[in-house]
Amino acid sequence: MKKTRFDFQKMKIEGEKVAWLTAYDYPTAQLCEKVGMDMLLVGDSLGMCIYGYAGTIRVTMEQCLVHCEAVRRAAPNTFVIGDMPFLSYQTSVQDAVFNAGRFHKEAEVDAIKLEGGRRVCPQIKAIADGGMLVMGHIGLTPQSSGQLGGFKAQGRTAETAFELIEDAKAIESAGAFSLLVEAVPPEVCKIIRDELTIPVYGIGAGVEADGQLMIVSDLLGIFQAFTPKFVKKYANLGQEMEKAFALYIQEVRNKSFPLPEHTYNAIEGEFEKLKITLSSRK
Ligand code: KIV
């Protein structure tokens, strides 16, 4: 059965960790649901993992919605979160509510996520007041990587850690149902987890978070551009795919593929009839 925000809240209270992953396509989401993944995020990381962009800035609402729809179809019993892309919520509270609503109306997500601390709290409040579930996201927020000076760990000084804690508390007060903390020292994530009553999940934020998120392309070893320090590759599918593609090319070229078992037989006697037809045409 699909988990709800109340299940996630209970899991926090009982110290049960939430395992979740990004997913962008039907087959991946279907397999995730099959093995009991707690949640799926259709992250705007799809810009890098699927479309080959250098970052997430170019990702559009339309791209996010198409991938959310596929994931929703594949995993009807999994809690699915749509990730609001750059400029879908920063511009105004109205834009934020409208676009959060599109994720729900057009892709039937269970919640949306948006990046930023106190400066996006008016948007978080307005979306929550509109009856939707919002997950906050602080620390390394890729949509502001320009301001952050790149994809860098955050909250490593007392001053910046303090700011993150203040952001986290404001996000909870604005009505978010959970918070994601990215690339911060584990000690800082633990303080945030302890100070907040809502679940606090981590990606690159240590084991104390209420649950862990990973990017599916990192976990599977498919993403080639770079590997963040916090990534653990649970498989090396990139290498496996390369091997399979290279073997296919070789077998096509040396005619060892396809073999008779990969082909269809004509119905008995029909090929002989065809030969007669063809020879009578000469
Ligand atoms: O888009 C995404 O996948 C994310 C993660 C990097 C946290 O927001």
Short mmCIF file of C-alpha atoms and ligand atoms in Angstrom, two decimals, residues 22 41 43-45 83 113 137 180 182 203 213 215, ligand 1:
data_model
loop_
_atom_site.label_atom_id
_atom_site.label_comp_id
_atom_site.label_asym_id
_atom_site.label_seq_id
_atom_site.Cartn_x
_atom_site.Cartn_y
_atom_site.Cartn_z
CA THR A 22 15.27 9.40 -7.97
CA LEU A 41 11.70 11.69 -6.57
CA GLY A 43 14.31 15.10 -9.68
CA ASP A 44 15.26 17.94 -11.95
CA SER A 45 18.59 16.09 -11.95
CA ASP A 83 10.72 18.42 -8.30
CA LYS A 113 9.90 19.56 -3.65
CA HIS A 137 15.52 21.25 0.16
CA LEU A 180 15.84 17.23 2.31
CA GLU A 182 22.06 17.91 0.72
CA ILE A 203 21.74 13.06 0.46
CA LEU A 213 18.08 9.67 -1.06
CA ILE A 215 20.38 9.63 -7.61
O1 KIV B 1 16.95 16.77 -8.69
C1 KIV B 1 17.32 15.98 -7.83
O2 KIV B 1 17.50 14.78 -8.07
C2 KIV B 1 17.56 16.51 -6.51
C3 KIV B 1 18.61 15.81 -5.71
C4 KIV B 1 19.95 16.24 -6.18
C5 KIV B 1 18.46 16.07 -4.28
O3 KIV B 1 17.02 17.50 -6.14
#
